[in-house]
Amino acid sequence: MPDPCTRRTAIQLMGAFPVAVSMPFSAEPETTPLGPAEPSSAQEKAQSPKAYDMLRMDGERIITEEEHFGIINGVLTAGINYRDVGTLSGLYAPPFASSDFMLELRLFGEKVPTKKYDWRPIEVRREGELHGITVSTSTILASGRR
């Protein structure tokens, strides 16, 4: 995988998400006499780098207005409300559209305000806190699925 992130690399990664998720950044897989090396613990598996993380952007750097913010997998687009951790608005899968779609996650009847979020082409991770309870969400679109 090339080191610099170009537009071509980004487009290839978005189309090859299922393969890219399980690939390490190294060009060749590590091997042992018994076969390919695999992470020994769940923590190591969770911390392995993902190829699509090259396209990650912190919420502090994003200038897109909330009504134009979303994720796409090539078949489906979802609107993401980033000011709170659990709201989705609008689902678009041409020729179908649901602009009035709204899904809200509430805690004690209140929306949980977002403290931190980051964006990837097919995923948005949000974190917030309400009444001493920390809430985090990951909204992910499955590759090639509606």
mmCIF file with all atom_site columns, C-alpha atoms in Angstrom:
data_model
loop_
_atom_site.group_PDB
_atom_site.id
_atom_site.type_symbol
_atom_site.label_atom_id
_atom_site.label_alt_id
_atom_site.label_comp_id
_atom_site.label_asym_id
_atom_site.label_entity_id
_atom_site.label_seq_id
_atom_site.pdbx_PDB_ins_code
_atom_site.Cartn_x
_atom_site.Cartn_y
_atom_site.Cartn_z
_atom_site.occupancy
_atom_site.B_iso_or_equiv
_atom_site.pdbx_formal_charge
_atom_site.auth_seq_id
_atom_site.auth_comp_id
_atom_site.auth_asym_id
_atom_site.auth_atom_id
_atom_site.pdbx_PDB_model_num
ATOM 1   C CA . MET A 1 1   ? 0.000   0.000   0.000  1.00 0.00 ? 1   MET A CA 1
ATOM 2   C CA . PRO A 1 2   ? 1.482   3.407   -0.937 1.00 0.00 ? 2   PRO A CA 1
ATOM 3   C CA . ASP A 1 3   ? 2.378   5.767   1.886  1.00 0.00 ? 3   ASP A CA 1
ATOM 4   C CA . PRO A 1 4   ? 0.983   9.053   0.486  1.00 0.00 ? 4   PRO A CA 1
ATOM 5   C CA . CYS A 1 5   ? -2.783  9.406   0.481  1.00 0.00 ? 5   CYS A CA 1
ATOM 6   C CA . THR A 1 6   ? -3.893  10.485  -2.978 1.00 0.00 ? 6   THR A CA 1
ATOM 7   C CA . ARG A 1 7   ? -7.377  10.850  -4.395 1.00 0.00 ? 7   ARG A CA 1
ATOM 8   C CA . ARG A 1 8   ? -6.887  7.583   -6.289 1.00 0.00 ? 8   ARG A CA 1
ATOM 9   C CA . THR A 1 9   ? -5.847  5.801   -3.079 1.00 0.00 ? 9   THR A CA 1
ATOM 10  C CA . ALA A 1 10  ? -8.890  7.187   -1.263 1.00 0.00 ? 10  ALA A CA 1
ATOM 11  C CA . ILE A 1 11  ? -11.299 6.020   -3.967 1.00 0.00 ? 11  ILE A CA 1
ATOM 12  C CA . GLN A 1 12  ? -9.681  2.587   -4.072 1.00 0.00 ? 12  GLN A CA 1
ATOM 13  C CA . LEU A 1 13  ? -9.942  2.260   -0.292 1.00 0.00 ? 13  LEU A CA 1
ATOM 14  C CA . MET A 1 14  ? -13.612 3.239   -0.246 1.00 0.00 ? 14  MET A CA 1
ATOM 15  C CA . GLY A 1 15  ? -14.371 0.563   -2.843 1.00 0.00 ? 15  GLY A CA 1
ATOM 16  C CA . ALA A 1 16  ? -12.191 -2.077  -1.179 1.00 0.00 ? 16  ALA A CA 1
ATOM 17  C CA . PHE A 1 17  ? -13.292 -1.648  2.431  1.00 0.00 ? 17  PHE A CA 1
ATOM 18  C CA . PRO A 1 18  ? -13.988 -5.339  3.224  1.00 0.00 ? 18  PRO A CA 1
ATOM 19  C CA . VAL A 1 19  ? -10.460 -6.304  2.187  1.00 0.00 ? 19  VAL A CA 1
ATOM 20  C CA . ALA A 1 20  ? -8.787  -3.239  3.682  1.00 0.00 ? 20  ALA A CA 1
ATOM 21  C CA . VAL A 1 21  ? -10.195 -3.720  7.170  1.00 0.00 ? 21  VAL A CA 1
ATOM 22  C CA . SER A 1 22  ? -8.165  -6.853  7.794  1.00 0.00 ? 22  SER A CA 1
ATOM 23  C CA . MET A 1 23  ? -4.931  -5.699  6.140  1.00 0.00 ? 23  MET A CA 1
ATOM 24  C CA . PRO A 1 24  ? -2.023  -4.254  8.136  1.00 0.00 ? 24  PRO A CA 1
ATOM 25  C CA . PHE A 1 25  ? -0.100  -1.253  6.826  1.00 0.00 ? 25  PHE A CA 1
ATOM 26  C CA . SER A 1 26  ? 2.992   -3.356  6.129  1.00 0.00 ? 26  SER A CA 1
ATOM 27  C CA . ALA A 1 27  ? 3.432   -4.474  2.536  1.00 0.00 ? 27  ALA A CA 1
ATOM 28  C CA . GLU A 1 28  ? 3.867   -8.149  3.439  1.00 0.00 ? 28  GLU A CA 1
ATOM 29  C CA . PRO A 1 29  ? 2.124   -10.123 6.205  1.00 0.00 ? 29  PRO A CA 1
ATOM 30  C CA . GLU A 1 30  ? 4.226   -11.267 9.116  1.00 0.00 ? 30  GLU A CA 1
ATOM 31  C CA . THR A 1 31  ? 4.741   -15.016 9.132  1.00 0.00 ? 31  THR A CA 1
ATOM 32  C CA . THR A 1 32  ? 5.859   -17.602 11.630 1.00 0.00 ? 32  THR A CA 1
ATOM 33  C CA . PRO A 1 33  ? 6.976   -21.183 10.971 1.00 0.00 ? 33  PRO A CA 1
ATOM 34  C CA . LEU A 1 34  ? 3.383   -22.283 11.667 1.00 0.00 ? 34  LEU A CA 1
ATOM 35  C CA . GLY A 1 35  ? 1.723   -19.759 9.358  1.00 0.00 ? 35  GLY A CA 1
ATOM 36  C CA . PRO A 1 36  ? 0.593   -16.122 9.327  1.00 0.00 ? 36  PRO A CA 1
ATOM 37  C CA . ALA A 1 37  ? 0.867   -14.242 12.604 1.00 0.00 ? 37  ALA A CA 1
ATOM 38  C CA . GLU A 1 38  ? -2.392  -13.241 14.247 1.00 0.00 ? 38  GLU A CA 1
ATOM 39  C CA . PRO A 1 39  ? -2.939  -10.904 17.197 1.00 0.00 ? 39  PRO A CA 1
ATOM 40  C CA . SER A 1 40  ? -2.932  -12.912 20.405 1.00 0.00 ? 40  SER A CA 1
ATOM 41  C CA . SER A 1 41  ? -5.517  -10.899 22.317 1.00 0.00 ? 41  SER A CA 1
ATOM 42  C CA . ALA A 1 42  ? -8.754  -9.060  21.651 1.00 0.00 ? 42  ALA A CA 1
ATOM 43  C CA . GLN A 1 43  ? -7.042  -5.795  22.606 1.00 0.00 ? 43  GLN A CA 1
ATOM 44  C CA . GLU A 1 44  ? -4.345  -6.275  19.947 1.00 0.00 ? 44  GLU A CA 1
ATOM 45  C CA . LYS A 1 45  ? -7.012  -7.059  17.344 1.00 0.00 ? 45  LYS A CA 1
ATOM 46  C CA . ALA A 1 46  ? -8.941  -3.903  18.250 1.00 0.00 ? 46  ALA A CA 1
ATOM 47  C CA . GLN A 1 47  ? -5.822  -1.725  18.029 1.00 0.00 ? 47  GLN A CA 1
ATOM 48  C CA . SER A 1 48  ? -4.532  -2.996  14.680 1.00 0.00 ? 48  SER A CA 1
ATOM 49  C CA . PRO A 1 49  ? -4.413  -0.135  12.136 1.00 0.00 ? 49  PRO A CA 1
ATOM 50  C CA . LYS A 1 50  ? -7.119  0.029   9.496  1.00 0.00 ? 50  LYS A CA 1
ATOM 51  C CA . ALA A 1 51  ? -6.285  1.104   5.945  1.00 0.00 ? 51  ALA A CA 1
ATOM 52  C CA . TYR A 1 52  ? -9.237  3.493   5.807  1.00 0.00 ? 52  TYR A CA 1
ATOM 53  C CA . ASP A 1 53  ? -7.871  5.334   8.869  1.00 0.00 ? 53  ASP A CA 1
ATOM 54  C CA . MET A 1 54  ? -5.571  7.159   6.422  1.00 0.00 ? 54  MET A CA 1
ATOM 55  C CA . LEU A 1 55  ? -8.673  9.174   5.481  1.00 0.00 ? 55  LEU A CA 1
ATOM 56  C CA . ARG A 1 56  ? -9.661  9.938   9.098  1.00 0.00 ? 56  ARG A CA 1
ATOM 57  C CA . MET A 1 57  ? -10.399 13.556  9.976  1.00 0.00 ? 57  MET A CA 1
ATOM 58  C CA . ASP A 1 58  ? -10.895 15.028  13.457 1.00 0.00 ? 58  ASP A CA 1
ATOM 59  C CA . GLY A 1 59  ? -14.163 16.870  13.995 1.00 0.00 ? 59  GLY A CA 1
ATOM 60  C CA . GLU A 1 60  ? -12.286 20.022  15.034 1.00 0.00 ? 60  GLU A CA 1
ATOM 61  C CA . ARG A 1 61  ? -10.918 20.301  11.485 1.00 0.00 ? 61  ARG A CA 1
ATOM 62  C CA . ILE A 1 62  ? -14.215 19.746  9.652  1.00 0.00 ? 62  ILE A CA 1
ATOM 63  C CA . ILE A 1 63  ? -15.920 22.870  8.285  1.00 0.00 ? 63  ILE A CA 1
ATOM 64  C CA . THR A 1 64  ? -19.006 21.156  6.813  1.00 0.00 ? 64  THR A CA 1
ATOM 65  C CA . GLU A 1 65  ? -22.342 22.297  8.231  1.00 0.00 ? 65  GLU A CA 1
ATOM 66  C CA . GLU A 1 66  ? -24.286 19.615  10.089 1.00 0.00 ? 66  GLU A CA 1
ATOM 67  C CA . GLU A 1 67  ? -27.076 19.403  7.493  1.00 0.00 ? 67  GLU A CA 1
ATOM 68  C CA . HIS A 1 68  ? -24.478 18.543  4.791  1.00 0.00 ? 68  HIS A CA 1
ATOM 69  C CA . PHE A 1 69  ? -22.421 16.113  6.904  1.00 0.00 ? 69  PHE A CA 1
ATOM 70  C CA . GLY A 1 70  ? -22.629 12.378  6.295  1.00 0.00 ? 70  GLY A CA 1
ATOM 71  C CA . ILE A 1 71  ? -21.070 9.113   5.227  1.00 0.00 ? 71  ILE A CA 1
ATOM 72  C CA . ILE A 1 72  ? -21.329 7.049   2.052  1.00 0.00 ? 72  ILE A CA 1
ATOM 73  C CA . ASN A 1 73  ? -20.551 3.478   1.020  1.00 0.00 ? 73  ASN A CA 1
ATOM 74  C CA . GLY A 1 74  ? -21.210 3.758   -2.718 1.00 0.00 ? 74  GLY A CA 1
ATOM 75  C CA . VAL A 1 75  ? -24.806 2.512   -2.423 1.00 0.00 ? 75  VAL A CA 1
ATOM 76  C CA . LEU A 1 76  ? -26.220 4.306   0.636  1.00 0.00 ? 76  LEU A CA 1
ATOM 77  C CA . THR A 1 77  ? -25.663 7.746   2.141  1.00 0.00 ? 77  THR A CA 1
ATOM 78  C CA . ALA A 1 78  ? -26.618 8.647   5.718  1.00 0.00 ? 78  ALA A CA 1
ATOM 79  C CA . GLY A 1 79  ? -26.840 12.115  7.231  1.00 0.00 ? 79  GLY A CA 1
ATOM 80  C CA . ILE A 1 80  ? -24.979 12.384  10.545 1.00 0.00 ? 80  ILE A CA 1
ATOM 81  C CA . ASN A 1 81  ? -25.827 15.029  13.129 1.00 0.00 ? 81  ASN A CA 1
ATOM 82  C CA . TYR A 1 82  ? -22.483 15.578  14.832 1.00 0.00 ? 82  TYR A CA 1
ATOM 83  C CA . ARG A 1 83  ? -23.629 17.991  17.568 1.00 0.00 ? 83  ARG A CA 1
ATOM 84  C CA . ASP A 1 84  ? -25.035 15.068  19.570 1.00 0.00 ? 84  ASP A CA 1
ATOM 85  C CA . VAL A 1 85  ? -23.779 11.491  19.765 1.00 0.00 ? 85  VAL A CA 1
ATOM 86  C CA . GLY A 1 86  ? -26.817 9.573   18.588 1.00 0.00 ? 86  GLY A CA 1
ATOM 87  C CA . THR A 1 87  ? -28.752 11.336  15.843 1.00 0.00 ? 87  THR A CA 1
ATOM 88  C CA . LEU A 1 88  ? -29.003 10.229  12.214 1.00 0.00 ? 88  LEU A CA 1
ATOM 89  C CA . SER A 1 89  ? -31.025 12.183  9.679  1.00 0.00 ? 89  SER A CA 1
ATOM 90  C CA . GLY A 1 90  ? -31.826 11.211  6.133  1.00 0.00 ? 90  GLY A CA 1
ATOM 91  C CA . LEU A 1 91  ? -31.081 7.981   4.298  1.00 0.00 ? 91  LEU A CA 1
ATOM 92  C CA . TYR A 1 92  ? -30.446 8.112   0.566  1.00 0.00 ? 92  TYR A CA 1
ATOM 93  C CA . ALA A 1 93  ? -30.072 5.021   -1.636 1.00 0.00 ? 93  ALA A CA 1
ATOM 94  C CA . PRO A 1 94  ? -30.969 6.029   -5.203 1.00 0.00 ? 94  PRO A CA 1
ATOM 95  C CA . PRO A 1 95  ? -33.584 5.666   -6.535 1.00 0.00 ? 95  PRO A CA 1
ATOM 96  C CA . PHE A 1 96  ? -34.961 5.695   -2.967 1.00 0.00 ? 96  PHE A CA 1
ATOM 97  C CA . ALA A 1 97  ? -34.710 8.662   -0.605 1.00 0.00 ? 97  ALA A CA 1
ATOM 98  C CA . SER A 1 98  ? -35.932 9.233   2.914  1.00 0.00 ? 98  SER A CA 1
ATOM 99  C CA . SER A 1 99  ? -35.124 12.856  3.639  1.00 0.00 ? 99  SER A CA 1
ATOM 100 C CA . ASP A 1 100 ? -37.544 12.889  6.590  1.00 0.00 ? 100 ASP A CA 1
ATOM 101 C CA . PHE A 1 101 ? -35.818 9.921   8.305  1.00 0.00 ? 101 PHE A CA 1
ATOM 102 C CA . MET A 1 102 ? -34.713 10.764  11.869 1.00 0.00 ? 102 MET A CA 1
ATOM 103 C CA . LEU A 1 103 ? -33.196 8.505   14.511 1.00 0.00 ? 103 LEU A CA 1
ATOM 104 C CA . GLU A 1 104 ? -32.358 10.038  17.901 1.00 0.00 ? 104 GLU A CA 1
ATOM 105 C CA . LEU A 1 105 ? -30.609 8.422   20.840 1.00 0.00 ? 105 LEU A CA 1
ATOM 106 C CA . ARG A 1 106 ? -31.612 10.061  24.129 1.00 0.00 ? 106 ARG A CA 1
ATOM 107 C CA . LEU A 1 107 ? -30.454 9.531   27.687 1.00 0.00 ? 107 LEU A CA 1
ATOM 108 C CA . PHE A 1 108 ? -32.920 10.573  30.425 1.00 0.00 ? 108 PHE A CA 1
ATOM 109 C CA . GLY A 1 109 ? -34.975 12.238  27.681 1.00 0.00 ? 109 GLY A CA 1
ATOM 110 C CA . GLU A 1 110 ? -32.059 14.458  26.596 1.00 0.00 ? 110 GLU A CA 1
ATOM 111 C CA . LYS A 1 111 ? -29.720 14.364  23.626 1.00 0.00 ? 111 LYS A CA 1
ATOM 112 C CA . VAL A 1 112 ? -26.106 13.668  24.621 1.00 0.00 ? 112 VAL A CA 1
ATOM 113 C CA . PRO A 1 113 ? -23.939 16.577  23.387 1.00 0.00 ? 113 PRO A CA 1
ATOM 114 C CA . THR A 1 114 ? -20.846 15.600  21.407 1.00 0.00 ? 114 THR A CA 1
ATOM 115 C CA . LYS A 1 115 ? -17.487 16.445  22.974 1.00 0.00 ? 115 LYS A CA 1
ATOM 116 C CA . LYS A 1 116 ? -15.339 14.789  20.320 1.00 0.00 ? 116 LYS A CA 1
ATOM 117 C CA . TYR A 1 117 ? -15.933 13.143  16.946 1.00 0.00 ? 117 TYR A CA 1
ATOM 118 C CA . ASP A 1 118 ? -14.030 11.973  13.906 1.00 0.00 ? 118 ASP A CA 1
ATOM 119 C CA . TRP A 1 119 ? -15.019 11.152  10.343 1.00 0.00 ? 119 TRP A CA 1
ATOM 120 C CA . ARG A 1 120 ? -14.066 8.473   7.853  1.00 0.00 ? 120 ARG A CA 1
ATOM 121 C CA . PRO A 1 121 ? -15.819 7.999   4.476  1.00 0.00 ? 121 PRO A CA 1
ATOM 122 C CA . ILE A 1 122 ? -17.977 5.121   5.807  1.00 0.00 ? 122 ILE A CA 1
ATOM 123 C CA . GLU A 1 123 ? -17.880 5.777   9.566  1.00 0.00 ? 123 GLU A CA 1
ATOM 124 C CA . VAL A 1 124 ? -18.344 8.521   12.159 1.00 0.00 ? 124 VAL A CA 1
ATOM 125 C CA . ARG A 1 125 ? -17.298 8.002   15.784 1.00 0.00 ? 125 ARG A CA 1
ATOM 126 C CA . ARG A 1 126 ? -18.773 10.333  18.399 1.00 0.00 ? 126 ARG A CA 1
ATOM 127 C CA . GLU A 1 127 ? -18.208 10.691  22.137 1.00 0.00 ? 127 GLU A CA 1
ATOM 128 C CA . GLY A 1 128 ? -20.082 12.735  24.705 1.00 0.00 ? 128 GLY A CA 1
ATOM 129 C CA . GLU A 1 129 ? -21.158 12.884  28.320 1.00 0.00 ? 129 GLU A CA 1
ATOM 130 C CA . LEU A 1 130 ? -24.439 13.563  30.096 1.00 0.00 ? 130 LEU A CA 1
ATOM 131 C CA . HIS A 1 131 ? -25.032 13.472  33.872 1.00 0.00 ? 131 HIS A CA 1
ATOM 132 C CA . GLY A 1 132 ? -21.665 11.771  34.440 1.00 0.00 ? 132 GLY A CA 1
ATOM 133 C CA . ILE A 1 133 ? -22.373 8.996   31.927 1.00 0.00 ? 133 ILE A CA 1
ATOM 134 C CA . THR A 1 134 ? -19.974 8.757   28.991 1.00 0.00 ? 134 THR A CA 1
ATOM 135 C CA . VAL A 1 135 ? -21.593 7.708   25.710 1.00 0.00 ? 135 VAL A CA 1
ATOM 136 C CA . SER A 1 136 ? -19.790 6.772   22.512 1.00 0.00 ? 136 SER A CA 1
ATOM 137 C CA . THR A 1 137 ? -21.248 5.730   19.163 1.00 0.00 ? 137 THR A CA 1
ATOM 138 C CA . SER A 1 138 ? -19.875 4.449   15.876 1.00 0.00 ? 138 SER A CA 1
ATOM 139 C CA . THR A 1 139 ? -22.119 4.812   12.858 1.00 0.00 ? 139 THR A CA 1
ATOM 140 C CA . ILE A 1 140 ? -20.858 2.555   10.072 1.00 0.00 ? 140 ILE A CA 1
ATOM 141 C CA . LEU A 1 141 ? -22.287 1.737   6.652  1.00 0.00 ? 141 LEU A CA 1
ATOM 142 C CA . ALA A 1 142 ? -21.697 -1.841  5.510  1.00 0.00 ? 142 ALA A CA 1
ATOM 143 C CA . SER A 1 143 ? -19.762 -1.993  2.265  1.00 0.00 ? 143 SER A CA 1
ATOM 144 C CA . GLY A 1 144 ? -21.980 -2.446  -0.779 1.00 0.00 ? 144 GLY A CA 1
ATOM 145 C CA . ARG A 1 145 ? -25.199 -2.788  1.260  1.00 0.00 ? 145 ARG A CA 1
ATOM 146 C CA . ARG A 1 146 ? -28.291 -0.641  1.581  1.00 0.00 ? 146 ARG A CA 1
#
